[in-house]
mmCIF file of C-alpha atoms in Angstrom:
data_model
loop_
_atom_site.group_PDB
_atom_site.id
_atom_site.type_symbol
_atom_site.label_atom_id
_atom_site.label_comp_id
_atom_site.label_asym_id
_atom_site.label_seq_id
_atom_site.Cartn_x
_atom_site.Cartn_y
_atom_site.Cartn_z
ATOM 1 C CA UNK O 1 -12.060 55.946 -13.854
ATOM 2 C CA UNK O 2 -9.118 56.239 -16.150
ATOM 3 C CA UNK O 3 -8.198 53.070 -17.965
ATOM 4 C CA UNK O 4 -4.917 52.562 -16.507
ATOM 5 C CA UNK O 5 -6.667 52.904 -13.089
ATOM 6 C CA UNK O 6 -8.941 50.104 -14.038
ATOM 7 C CA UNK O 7 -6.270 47.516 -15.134
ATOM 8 C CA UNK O 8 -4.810 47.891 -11.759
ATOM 9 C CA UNK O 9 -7.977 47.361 -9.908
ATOM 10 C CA UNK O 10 -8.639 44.677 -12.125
ATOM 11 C CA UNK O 11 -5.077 42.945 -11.157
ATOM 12 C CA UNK O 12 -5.593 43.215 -7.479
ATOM 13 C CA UNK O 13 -8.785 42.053 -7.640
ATOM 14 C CA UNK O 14 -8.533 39.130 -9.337
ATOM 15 C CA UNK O 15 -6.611 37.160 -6.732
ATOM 16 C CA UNK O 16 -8.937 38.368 -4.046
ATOM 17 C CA UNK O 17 -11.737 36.920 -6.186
ATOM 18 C CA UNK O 18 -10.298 33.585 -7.070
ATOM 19 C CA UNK O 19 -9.740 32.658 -3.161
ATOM 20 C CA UNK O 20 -13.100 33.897 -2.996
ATOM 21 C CA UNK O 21 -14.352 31.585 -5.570
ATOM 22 C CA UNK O 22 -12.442 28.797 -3.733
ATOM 23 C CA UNK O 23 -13.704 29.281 -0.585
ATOM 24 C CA UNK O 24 -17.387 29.028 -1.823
ATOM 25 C CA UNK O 25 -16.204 25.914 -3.769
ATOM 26 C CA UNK O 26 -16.818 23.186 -0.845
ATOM 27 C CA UNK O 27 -15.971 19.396 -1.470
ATOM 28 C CA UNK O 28 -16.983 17.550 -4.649
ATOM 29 C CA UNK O 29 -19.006 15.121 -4.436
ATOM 30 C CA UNK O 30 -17.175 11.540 -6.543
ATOM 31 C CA UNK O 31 -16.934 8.378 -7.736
ATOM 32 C CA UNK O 32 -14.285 5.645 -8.760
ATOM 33 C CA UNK O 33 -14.254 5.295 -11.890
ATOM 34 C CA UNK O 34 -14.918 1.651 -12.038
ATOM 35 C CA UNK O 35 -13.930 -1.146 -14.873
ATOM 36 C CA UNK O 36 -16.002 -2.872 -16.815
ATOM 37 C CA UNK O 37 -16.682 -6.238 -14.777
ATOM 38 C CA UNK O 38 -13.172 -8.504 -13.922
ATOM 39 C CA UNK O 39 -13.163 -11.874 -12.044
ATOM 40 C CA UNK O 40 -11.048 -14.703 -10.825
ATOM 41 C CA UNK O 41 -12.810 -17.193 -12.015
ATOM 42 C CA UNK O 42 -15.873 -15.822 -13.707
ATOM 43 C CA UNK O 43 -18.059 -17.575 -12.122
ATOM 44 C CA UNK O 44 -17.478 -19.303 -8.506
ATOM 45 C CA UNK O 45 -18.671 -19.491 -5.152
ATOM 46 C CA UNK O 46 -15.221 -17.633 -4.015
ATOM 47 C CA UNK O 47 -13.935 -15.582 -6.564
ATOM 48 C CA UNK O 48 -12.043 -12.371 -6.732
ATOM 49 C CA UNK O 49 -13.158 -9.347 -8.565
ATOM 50 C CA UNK O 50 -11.326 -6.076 -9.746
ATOM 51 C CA UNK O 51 -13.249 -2.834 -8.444
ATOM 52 C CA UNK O 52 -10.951 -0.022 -9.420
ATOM 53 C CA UNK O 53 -7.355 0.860 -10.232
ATOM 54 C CA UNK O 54 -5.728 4.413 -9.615
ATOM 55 C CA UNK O 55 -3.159 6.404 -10.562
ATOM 56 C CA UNK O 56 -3.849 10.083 -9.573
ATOM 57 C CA UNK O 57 -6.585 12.167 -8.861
ATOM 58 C CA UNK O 58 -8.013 12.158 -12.048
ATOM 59 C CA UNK O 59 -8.688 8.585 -11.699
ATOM 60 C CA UNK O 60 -12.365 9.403 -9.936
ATOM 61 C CA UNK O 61 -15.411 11.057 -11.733
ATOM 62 C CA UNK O 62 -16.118 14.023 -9.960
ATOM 63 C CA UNK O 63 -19.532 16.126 -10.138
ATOM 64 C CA UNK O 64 -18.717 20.231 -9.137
ATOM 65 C CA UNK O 65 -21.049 22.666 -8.614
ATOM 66 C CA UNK O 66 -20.794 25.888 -10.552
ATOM 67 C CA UNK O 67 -18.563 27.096 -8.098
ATOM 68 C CA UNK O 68 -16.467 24.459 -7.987
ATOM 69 C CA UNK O 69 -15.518 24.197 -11.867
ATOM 70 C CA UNK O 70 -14.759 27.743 -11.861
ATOM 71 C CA UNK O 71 -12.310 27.337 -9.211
ATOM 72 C CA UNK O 72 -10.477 24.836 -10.578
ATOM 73 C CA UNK O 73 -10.572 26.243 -14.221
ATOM 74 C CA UNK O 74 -8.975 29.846 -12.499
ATOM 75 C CA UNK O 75 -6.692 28.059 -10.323
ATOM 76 C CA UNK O 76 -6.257 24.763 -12.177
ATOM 77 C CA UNK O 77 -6.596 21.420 -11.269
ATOM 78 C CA UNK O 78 -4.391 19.838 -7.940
ATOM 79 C CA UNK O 79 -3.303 16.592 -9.667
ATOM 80 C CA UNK O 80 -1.494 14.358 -7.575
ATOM 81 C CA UNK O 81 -0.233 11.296 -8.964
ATOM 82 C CA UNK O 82 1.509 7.754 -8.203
ATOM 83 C CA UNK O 83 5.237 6.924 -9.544
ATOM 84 C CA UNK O 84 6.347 3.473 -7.896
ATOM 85 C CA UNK O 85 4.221 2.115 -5.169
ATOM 86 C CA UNK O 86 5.710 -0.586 -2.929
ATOM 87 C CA UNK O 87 3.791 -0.909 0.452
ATOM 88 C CA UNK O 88 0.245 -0.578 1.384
ATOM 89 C CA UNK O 89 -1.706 -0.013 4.480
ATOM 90 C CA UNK O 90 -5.089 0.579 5.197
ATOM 91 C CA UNK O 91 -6.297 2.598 8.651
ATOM 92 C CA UNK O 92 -9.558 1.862 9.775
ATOM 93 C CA UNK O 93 -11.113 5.381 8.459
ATOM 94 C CA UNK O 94 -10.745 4.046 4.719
ATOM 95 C CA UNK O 95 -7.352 5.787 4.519
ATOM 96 C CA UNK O 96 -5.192 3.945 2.427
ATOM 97 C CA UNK O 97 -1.415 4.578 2.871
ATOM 98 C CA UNK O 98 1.170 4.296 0.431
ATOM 99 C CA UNK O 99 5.003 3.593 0.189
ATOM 100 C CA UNK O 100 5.700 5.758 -2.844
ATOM 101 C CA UNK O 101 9.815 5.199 -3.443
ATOM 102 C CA UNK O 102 9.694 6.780 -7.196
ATOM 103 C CA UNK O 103 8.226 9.753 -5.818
ATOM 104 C CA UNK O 104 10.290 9.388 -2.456
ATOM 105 C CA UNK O 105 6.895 10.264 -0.807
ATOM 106 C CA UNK O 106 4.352 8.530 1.084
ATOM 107 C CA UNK O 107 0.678 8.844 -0.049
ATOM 108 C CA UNK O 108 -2.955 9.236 1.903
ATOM 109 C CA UNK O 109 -5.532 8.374 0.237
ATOM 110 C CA UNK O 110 -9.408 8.681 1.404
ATOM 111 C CA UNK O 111 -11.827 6.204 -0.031
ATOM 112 C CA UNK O 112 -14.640 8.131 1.483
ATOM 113 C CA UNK O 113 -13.836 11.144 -0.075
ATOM 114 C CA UNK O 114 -11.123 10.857 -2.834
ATOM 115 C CA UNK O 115 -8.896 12.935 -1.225
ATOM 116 C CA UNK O 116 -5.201 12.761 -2.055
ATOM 117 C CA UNK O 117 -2.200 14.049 0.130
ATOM 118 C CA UNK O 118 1.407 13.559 -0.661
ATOM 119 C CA UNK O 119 3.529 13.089 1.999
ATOM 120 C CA UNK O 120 7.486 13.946 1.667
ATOM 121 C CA UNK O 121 8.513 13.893 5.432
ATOM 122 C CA UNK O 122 10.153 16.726 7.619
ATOM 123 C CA UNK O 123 12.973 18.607 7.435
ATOM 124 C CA UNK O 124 14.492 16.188 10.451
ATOM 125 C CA UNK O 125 13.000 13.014 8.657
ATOM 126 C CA UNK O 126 12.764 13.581 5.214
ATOM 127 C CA UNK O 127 11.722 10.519 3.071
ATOM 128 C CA UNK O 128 14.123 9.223 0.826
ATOM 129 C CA UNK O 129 12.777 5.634 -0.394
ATOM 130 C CA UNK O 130 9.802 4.552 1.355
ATOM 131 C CA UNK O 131 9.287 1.108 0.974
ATOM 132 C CA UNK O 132 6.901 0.072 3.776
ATOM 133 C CA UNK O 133 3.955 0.969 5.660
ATOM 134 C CA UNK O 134 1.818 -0.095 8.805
ATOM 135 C CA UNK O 135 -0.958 1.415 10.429
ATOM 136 C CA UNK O 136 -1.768 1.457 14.465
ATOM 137 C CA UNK O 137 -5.298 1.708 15.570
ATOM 138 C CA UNK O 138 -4.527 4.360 17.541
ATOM 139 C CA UNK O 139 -4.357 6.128 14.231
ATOM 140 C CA UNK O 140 -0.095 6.637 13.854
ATOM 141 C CA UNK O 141 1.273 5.441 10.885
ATOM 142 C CA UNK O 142 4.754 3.602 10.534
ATOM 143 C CA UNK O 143 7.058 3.803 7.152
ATOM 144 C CA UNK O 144 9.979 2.161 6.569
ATOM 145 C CA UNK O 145 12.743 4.231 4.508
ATOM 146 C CA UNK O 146 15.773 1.767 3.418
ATOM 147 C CA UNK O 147 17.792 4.311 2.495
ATOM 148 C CA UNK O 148 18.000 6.084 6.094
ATOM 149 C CA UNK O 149 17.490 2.827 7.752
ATOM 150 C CA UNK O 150 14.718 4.672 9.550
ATOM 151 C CA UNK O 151 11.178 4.258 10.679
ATOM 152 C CA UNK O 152 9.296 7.272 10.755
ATOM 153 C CA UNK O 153 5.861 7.860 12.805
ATOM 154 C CA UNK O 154 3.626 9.737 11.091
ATOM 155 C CA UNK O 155 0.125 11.086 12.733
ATOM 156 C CA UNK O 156 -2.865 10.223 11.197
ATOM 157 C CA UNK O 157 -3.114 13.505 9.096
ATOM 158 C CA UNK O 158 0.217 12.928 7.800
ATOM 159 C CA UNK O 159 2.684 15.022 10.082
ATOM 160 C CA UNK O 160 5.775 13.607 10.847
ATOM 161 C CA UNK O 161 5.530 12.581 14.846
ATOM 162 C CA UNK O 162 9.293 11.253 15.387
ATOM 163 C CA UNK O 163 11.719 8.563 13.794
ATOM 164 C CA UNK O 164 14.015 5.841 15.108
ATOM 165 C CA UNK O 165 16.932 3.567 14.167
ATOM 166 C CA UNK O 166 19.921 3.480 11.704
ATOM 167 C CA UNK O 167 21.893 0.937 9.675
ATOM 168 C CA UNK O 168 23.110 -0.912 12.548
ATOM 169 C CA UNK O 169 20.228 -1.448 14.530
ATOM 170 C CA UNK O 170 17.313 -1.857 11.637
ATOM 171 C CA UNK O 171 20.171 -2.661 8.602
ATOM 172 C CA UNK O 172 17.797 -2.305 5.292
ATOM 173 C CA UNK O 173 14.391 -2.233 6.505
ATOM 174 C CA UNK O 174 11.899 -2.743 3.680
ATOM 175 C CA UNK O 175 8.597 -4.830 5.028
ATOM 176 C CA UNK O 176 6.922 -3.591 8.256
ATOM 177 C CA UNK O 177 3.406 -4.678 9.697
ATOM 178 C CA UNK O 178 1.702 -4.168 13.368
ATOM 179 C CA UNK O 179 1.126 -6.978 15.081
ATOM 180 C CA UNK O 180 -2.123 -6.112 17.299
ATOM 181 C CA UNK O 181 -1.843 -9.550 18.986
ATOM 182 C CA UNK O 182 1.716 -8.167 21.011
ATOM 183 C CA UNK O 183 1.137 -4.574 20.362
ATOM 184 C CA UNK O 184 4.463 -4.825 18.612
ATOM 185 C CA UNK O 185 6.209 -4.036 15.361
ATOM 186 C CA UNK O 186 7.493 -6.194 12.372
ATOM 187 C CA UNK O 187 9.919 -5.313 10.501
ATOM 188 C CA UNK O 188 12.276 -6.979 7.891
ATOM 189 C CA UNK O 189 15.904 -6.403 7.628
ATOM 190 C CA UNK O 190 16.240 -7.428 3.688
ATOM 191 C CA UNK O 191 19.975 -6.855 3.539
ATOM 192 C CA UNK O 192 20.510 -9.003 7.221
ATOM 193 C CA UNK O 193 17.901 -11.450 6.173
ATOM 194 C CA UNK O 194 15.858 -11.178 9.469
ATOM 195 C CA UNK O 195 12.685 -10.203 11.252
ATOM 196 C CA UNK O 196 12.878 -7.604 14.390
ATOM 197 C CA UNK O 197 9.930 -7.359 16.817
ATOM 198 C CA UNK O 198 10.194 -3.245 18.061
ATOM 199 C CA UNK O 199 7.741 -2.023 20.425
ATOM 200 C CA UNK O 200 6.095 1.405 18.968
ATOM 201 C CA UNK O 201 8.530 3.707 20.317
ATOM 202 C CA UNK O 202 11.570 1.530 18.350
ATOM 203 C CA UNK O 203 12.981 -0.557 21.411
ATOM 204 C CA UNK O 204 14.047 -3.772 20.149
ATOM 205 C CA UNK O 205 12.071 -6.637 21.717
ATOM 206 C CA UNK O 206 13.471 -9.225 19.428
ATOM 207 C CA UNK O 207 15.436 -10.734 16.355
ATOM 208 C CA UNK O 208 14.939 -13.961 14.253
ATOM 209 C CA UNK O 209 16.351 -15.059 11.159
ATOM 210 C CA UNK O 210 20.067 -15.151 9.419
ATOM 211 C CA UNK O 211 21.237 -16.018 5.824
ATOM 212 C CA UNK O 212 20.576 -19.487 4.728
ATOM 213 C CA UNK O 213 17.995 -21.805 3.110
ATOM 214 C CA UNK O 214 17.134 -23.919 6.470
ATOM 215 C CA UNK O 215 14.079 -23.014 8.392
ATOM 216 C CA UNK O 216 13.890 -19.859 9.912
ATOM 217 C CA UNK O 217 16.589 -18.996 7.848
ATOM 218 C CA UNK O 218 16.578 -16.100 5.051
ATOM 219 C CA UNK O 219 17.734 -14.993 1.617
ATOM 220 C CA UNK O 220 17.082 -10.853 1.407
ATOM 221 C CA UNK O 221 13.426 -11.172 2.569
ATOM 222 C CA UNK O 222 10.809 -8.464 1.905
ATOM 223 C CA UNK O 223 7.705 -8.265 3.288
ATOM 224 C CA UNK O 224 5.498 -10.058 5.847
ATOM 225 C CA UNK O 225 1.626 -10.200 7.335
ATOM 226 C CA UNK O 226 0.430 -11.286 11.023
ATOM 227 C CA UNK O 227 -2.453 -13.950 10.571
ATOM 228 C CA UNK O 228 -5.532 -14.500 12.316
ATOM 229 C CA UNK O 229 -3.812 -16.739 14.792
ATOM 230 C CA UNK O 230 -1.113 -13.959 15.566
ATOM 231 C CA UNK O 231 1.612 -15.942 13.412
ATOM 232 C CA UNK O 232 3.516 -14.477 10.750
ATOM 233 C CA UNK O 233 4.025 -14.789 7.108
ATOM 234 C CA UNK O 234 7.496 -13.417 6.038
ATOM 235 C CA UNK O 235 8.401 -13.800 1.477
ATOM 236 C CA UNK O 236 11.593 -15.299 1.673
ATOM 237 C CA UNK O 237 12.239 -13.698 -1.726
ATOM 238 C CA UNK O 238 15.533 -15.403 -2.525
ATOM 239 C CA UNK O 239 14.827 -18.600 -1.051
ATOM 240 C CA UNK O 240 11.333 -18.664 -3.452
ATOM 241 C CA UNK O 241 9.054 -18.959 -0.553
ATOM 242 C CA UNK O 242 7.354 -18.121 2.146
ATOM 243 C CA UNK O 243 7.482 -18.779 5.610
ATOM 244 C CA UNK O 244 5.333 -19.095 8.731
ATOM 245 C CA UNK O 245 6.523 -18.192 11.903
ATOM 246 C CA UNK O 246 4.712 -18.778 15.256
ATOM 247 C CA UNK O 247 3.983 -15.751 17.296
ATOM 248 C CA UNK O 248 7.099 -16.051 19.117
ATOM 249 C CA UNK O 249 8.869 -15.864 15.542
ATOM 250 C CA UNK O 250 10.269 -19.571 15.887
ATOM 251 C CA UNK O 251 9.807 -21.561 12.030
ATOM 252 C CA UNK O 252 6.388 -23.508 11.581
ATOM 253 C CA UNK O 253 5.520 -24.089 7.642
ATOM 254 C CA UNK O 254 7.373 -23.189 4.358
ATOM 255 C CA UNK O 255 6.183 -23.671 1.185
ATOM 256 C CA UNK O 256 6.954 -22.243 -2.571
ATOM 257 C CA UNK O 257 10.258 -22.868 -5.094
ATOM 258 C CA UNK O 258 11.628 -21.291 -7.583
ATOM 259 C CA UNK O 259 10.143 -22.226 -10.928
ATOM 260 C CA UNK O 260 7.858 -21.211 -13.683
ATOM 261 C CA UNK O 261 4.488 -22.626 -13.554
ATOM 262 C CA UNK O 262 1.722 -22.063 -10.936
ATOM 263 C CA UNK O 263 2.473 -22.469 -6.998
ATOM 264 C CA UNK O 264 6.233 -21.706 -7.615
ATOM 265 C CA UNK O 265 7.591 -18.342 -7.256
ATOM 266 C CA UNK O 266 10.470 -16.419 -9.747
ATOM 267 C CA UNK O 267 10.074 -13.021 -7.602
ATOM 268 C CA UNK O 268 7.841 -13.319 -4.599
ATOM 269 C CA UNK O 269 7.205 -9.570 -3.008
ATOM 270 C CA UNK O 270 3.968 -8.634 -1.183
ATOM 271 C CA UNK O 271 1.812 -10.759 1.086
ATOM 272 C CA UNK O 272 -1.417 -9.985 2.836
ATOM 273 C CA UNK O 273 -4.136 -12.682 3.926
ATOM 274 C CA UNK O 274 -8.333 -12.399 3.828
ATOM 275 C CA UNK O 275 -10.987 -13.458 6.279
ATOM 276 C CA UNK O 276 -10.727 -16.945 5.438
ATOM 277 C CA UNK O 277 -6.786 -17.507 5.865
ATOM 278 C CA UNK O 278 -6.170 -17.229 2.517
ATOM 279 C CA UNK O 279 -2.811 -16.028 1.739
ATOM 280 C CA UNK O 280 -2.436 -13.964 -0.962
ATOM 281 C CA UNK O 281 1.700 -13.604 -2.501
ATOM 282 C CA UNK O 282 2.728 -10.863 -5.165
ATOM 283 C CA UNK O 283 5.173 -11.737 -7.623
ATOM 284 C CA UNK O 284 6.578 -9.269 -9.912
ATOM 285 C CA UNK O 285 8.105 -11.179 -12.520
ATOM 286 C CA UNK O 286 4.909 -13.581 -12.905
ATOM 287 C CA UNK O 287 3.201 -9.807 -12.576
ATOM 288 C CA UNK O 288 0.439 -11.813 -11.016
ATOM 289 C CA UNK O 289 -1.164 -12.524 -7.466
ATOM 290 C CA UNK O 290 -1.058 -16.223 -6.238
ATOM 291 C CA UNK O 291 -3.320 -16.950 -3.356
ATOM 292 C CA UNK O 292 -3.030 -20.199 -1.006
ATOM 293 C CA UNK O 293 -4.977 -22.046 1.297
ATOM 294 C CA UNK O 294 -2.680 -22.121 4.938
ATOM 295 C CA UNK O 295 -0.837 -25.357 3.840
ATOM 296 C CA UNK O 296 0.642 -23.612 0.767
ATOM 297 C CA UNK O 297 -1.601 -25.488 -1.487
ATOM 298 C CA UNK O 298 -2.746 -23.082 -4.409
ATOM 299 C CA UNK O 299 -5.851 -22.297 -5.175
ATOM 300 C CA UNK O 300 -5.730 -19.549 -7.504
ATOM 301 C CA UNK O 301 -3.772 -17.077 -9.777
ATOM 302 C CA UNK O 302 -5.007 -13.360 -10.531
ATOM 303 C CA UNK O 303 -3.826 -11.114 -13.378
ATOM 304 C CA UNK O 304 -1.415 -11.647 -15.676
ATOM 305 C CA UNK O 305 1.435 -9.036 -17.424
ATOM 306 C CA UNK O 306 -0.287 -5.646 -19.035
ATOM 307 C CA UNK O 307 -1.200 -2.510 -18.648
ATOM 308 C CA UNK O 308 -5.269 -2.927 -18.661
ATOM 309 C CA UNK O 309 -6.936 -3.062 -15.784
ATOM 310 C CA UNK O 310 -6.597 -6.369 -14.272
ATOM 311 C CA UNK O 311 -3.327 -7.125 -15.461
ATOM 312 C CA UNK O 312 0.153 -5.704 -14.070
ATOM 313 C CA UNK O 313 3.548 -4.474 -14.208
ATOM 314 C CA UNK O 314 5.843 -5.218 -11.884
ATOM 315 C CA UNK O 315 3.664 -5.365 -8.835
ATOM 316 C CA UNK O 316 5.420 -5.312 -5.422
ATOM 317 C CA UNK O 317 3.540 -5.269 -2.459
ATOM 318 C CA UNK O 318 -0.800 -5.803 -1.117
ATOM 319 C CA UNK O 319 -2.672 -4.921 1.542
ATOM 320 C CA UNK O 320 -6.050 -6.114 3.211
ATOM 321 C CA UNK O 321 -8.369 -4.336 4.267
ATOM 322 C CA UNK O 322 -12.506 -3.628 4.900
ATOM 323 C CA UNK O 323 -15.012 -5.326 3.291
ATOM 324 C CA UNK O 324 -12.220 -8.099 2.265
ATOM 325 C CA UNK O 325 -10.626 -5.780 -0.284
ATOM 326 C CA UNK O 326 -7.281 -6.120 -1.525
ATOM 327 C CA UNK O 327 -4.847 -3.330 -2.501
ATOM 328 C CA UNK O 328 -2.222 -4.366 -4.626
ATOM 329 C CA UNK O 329 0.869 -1.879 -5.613
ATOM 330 C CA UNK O 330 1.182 -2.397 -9.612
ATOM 331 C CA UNK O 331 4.505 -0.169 -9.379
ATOM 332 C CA UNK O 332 5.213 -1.049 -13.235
ATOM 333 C CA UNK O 333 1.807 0.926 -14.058
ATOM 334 C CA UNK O 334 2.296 3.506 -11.457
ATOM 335 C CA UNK O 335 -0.775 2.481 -9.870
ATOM 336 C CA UNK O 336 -2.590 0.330 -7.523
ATOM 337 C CA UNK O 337 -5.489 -1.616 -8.113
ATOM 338 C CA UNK O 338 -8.324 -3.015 -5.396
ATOM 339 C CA UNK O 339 -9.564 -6.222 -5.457
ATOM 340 C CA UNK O 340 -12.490 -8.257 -3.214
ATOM 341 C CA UNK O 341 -12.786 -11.215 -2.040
ATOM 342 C CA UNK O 342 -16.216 -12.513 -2.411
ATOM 343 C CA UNK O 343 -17.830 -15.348 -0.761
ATOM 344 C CA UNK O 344 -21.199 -16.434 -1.479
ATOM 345 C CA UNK O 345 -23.160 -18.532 1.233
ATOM 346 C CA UNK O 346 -22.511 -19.280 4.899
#
């Protein structure tokens, strides 16, 4: 065969052999790459402890075959990374959702399997700032965009299913959680300084909240989590505290204030609660997690400012989840770290 016929063998083949070579990849088996032990205190009967933080996808050690490695050296690696994570929610198949407004993207992450899809929208419901996330045991997901004043409904693979409202029906929506007590949605109105209960579909079922500092009364909220008991915990962020309200969203308990030592708040953000009613409150200028008993009495602070693990930048929102984990957006550090609660005895 002439040489010139060769070289243009060579060049068709090559692709056909590369999507060969990726076909007989198969998945990879992996692990988190985990840091070296962290805990809140050191040593307790309750304590928290750090079990990874990620960024992208080269945040887990992963062990390829032969065929595997040569697939991604000839096609490269598919990195996929983190800019500014805000919310969190976590579907009961370990799938860990994401709020990504750097990236204007929402994430899926697997923690069975390390797999990482971003998530931009649809050409009808593109995502423009994501800021919150909830998941439905039915498997749809539910993302709050403040800059459409929409909600968009994804599926559970990540397809856009259909979105609902606008500026004058959901204002700014930033904070959004499902409320499996009511079958209903939560979501807060920052820039009206309320909380709307929607059904699934978007209808609203009800409103609570205005601008003020009085009970029941809000100054540019952000986020909120439905207890145990089916009430709800809603960061008044300007007001320096958080608020319970009973399942029919009417004021119960308050507690926080602005200040600059522990059980006070400068930027309150996330909130998200454990097996035991403890309350656990982001705050992104003391770039640390304060967690309470249900009275608002504090028991303990995790983290302090950094970029090592255990220590954050800017954090924003946290999730619970399985195994009393904790997912907590470190948007400073483009990253989230997880967290467990551990409890030792009955």
């Amino acid at each position: 065969m002439p040489d010139d016929a060769r070289v243009s063998a060579l060049r068709h083949l090559t692709p056909c052999l590369i999507l060969g070579v990726a076909a007989c990849a198969g998945p990879a088996e992996f692990v988190w790459r985990a840091p070296e032990p962290i805990a809140w205190p050191s040593v307790a009967d309750q304590r928290v402890v750090l079990e990874f933080g990620y960024h992208d996808s080269e945040d887990v050690e992963r062990h390829r075959g032969f065929w595997a490695g040569l697939s991604e050296f000839l096609l490269g690696a598919d990195r996929r990374e983190l800019v500014a994570p805000r919310g969190l929610a976590w579907s009961g198949d370990e799938v860990l959702w994401i709020a990504d407004a750097g990236s204007g993207a929402v994430h899926r992450l697997s923690l069975a399997s390390g797999e990482h899809t971003v998530i931009e929208g649809s050409e009808d419901e593109p995502f423009e700032s994501p800021i919150g996330v909830a998941a439905h045991p039915d498997g749809r997901v539910f993302v709050t965009d403040s800059a459409r004043s929409r909600v968009v409904t994804l599926a559970n693979d990540g397809s856009v299913l259909a979105g609902f409202g606008d500026a004058e029906e959901l204002g700014r929506p930033t904070g959004i959680a499902y409320d499996a007590h009511l079958d209903r949605l939560l979501v807060v109105d920052t820039v009206g300084c309320r909380v709307l209960a929607l059904d699934p579909k978007g209808k609203t079922i009800a409103t609570a909240g205005r601008r003020g500092v009085g009970p029941g009364e809000f100054n540019s909220p952000t986020f909120l989590c439905v207890l145990d008991d089916g009430c709800v915990a809603v960061v008044d962020s300007m007001n320096f505290r958080v608020q319970i309200l009973g399942p029919e969203l009417e004021p119960r308990l308050q507690f926080g204030e602005v200040g600059r030592g522990p059980g006070t708040f400068a930027s309150p953000k996330g909130i998200a609660a454990d097996r035991d009613g403890h309350v656990y409150v982001v705050d992104a200028l003391f770039e640390n997690i304060q967690i309470f008993d249900r009275q608002g009495r504090l028991l303990l602070a995790v983290g302090t400012h950094g970029s090592e693990l255990g220590q954050f930048s800017l954090p924003s929102g946290i999730c619970s989840g399985p195994d009393d984990r904790m997912v907590v957006a470190d948007g400073g550090n483009a990253r989230i770290q997880v967290l467990r609660y551990v409890r030792r005895g009955p």
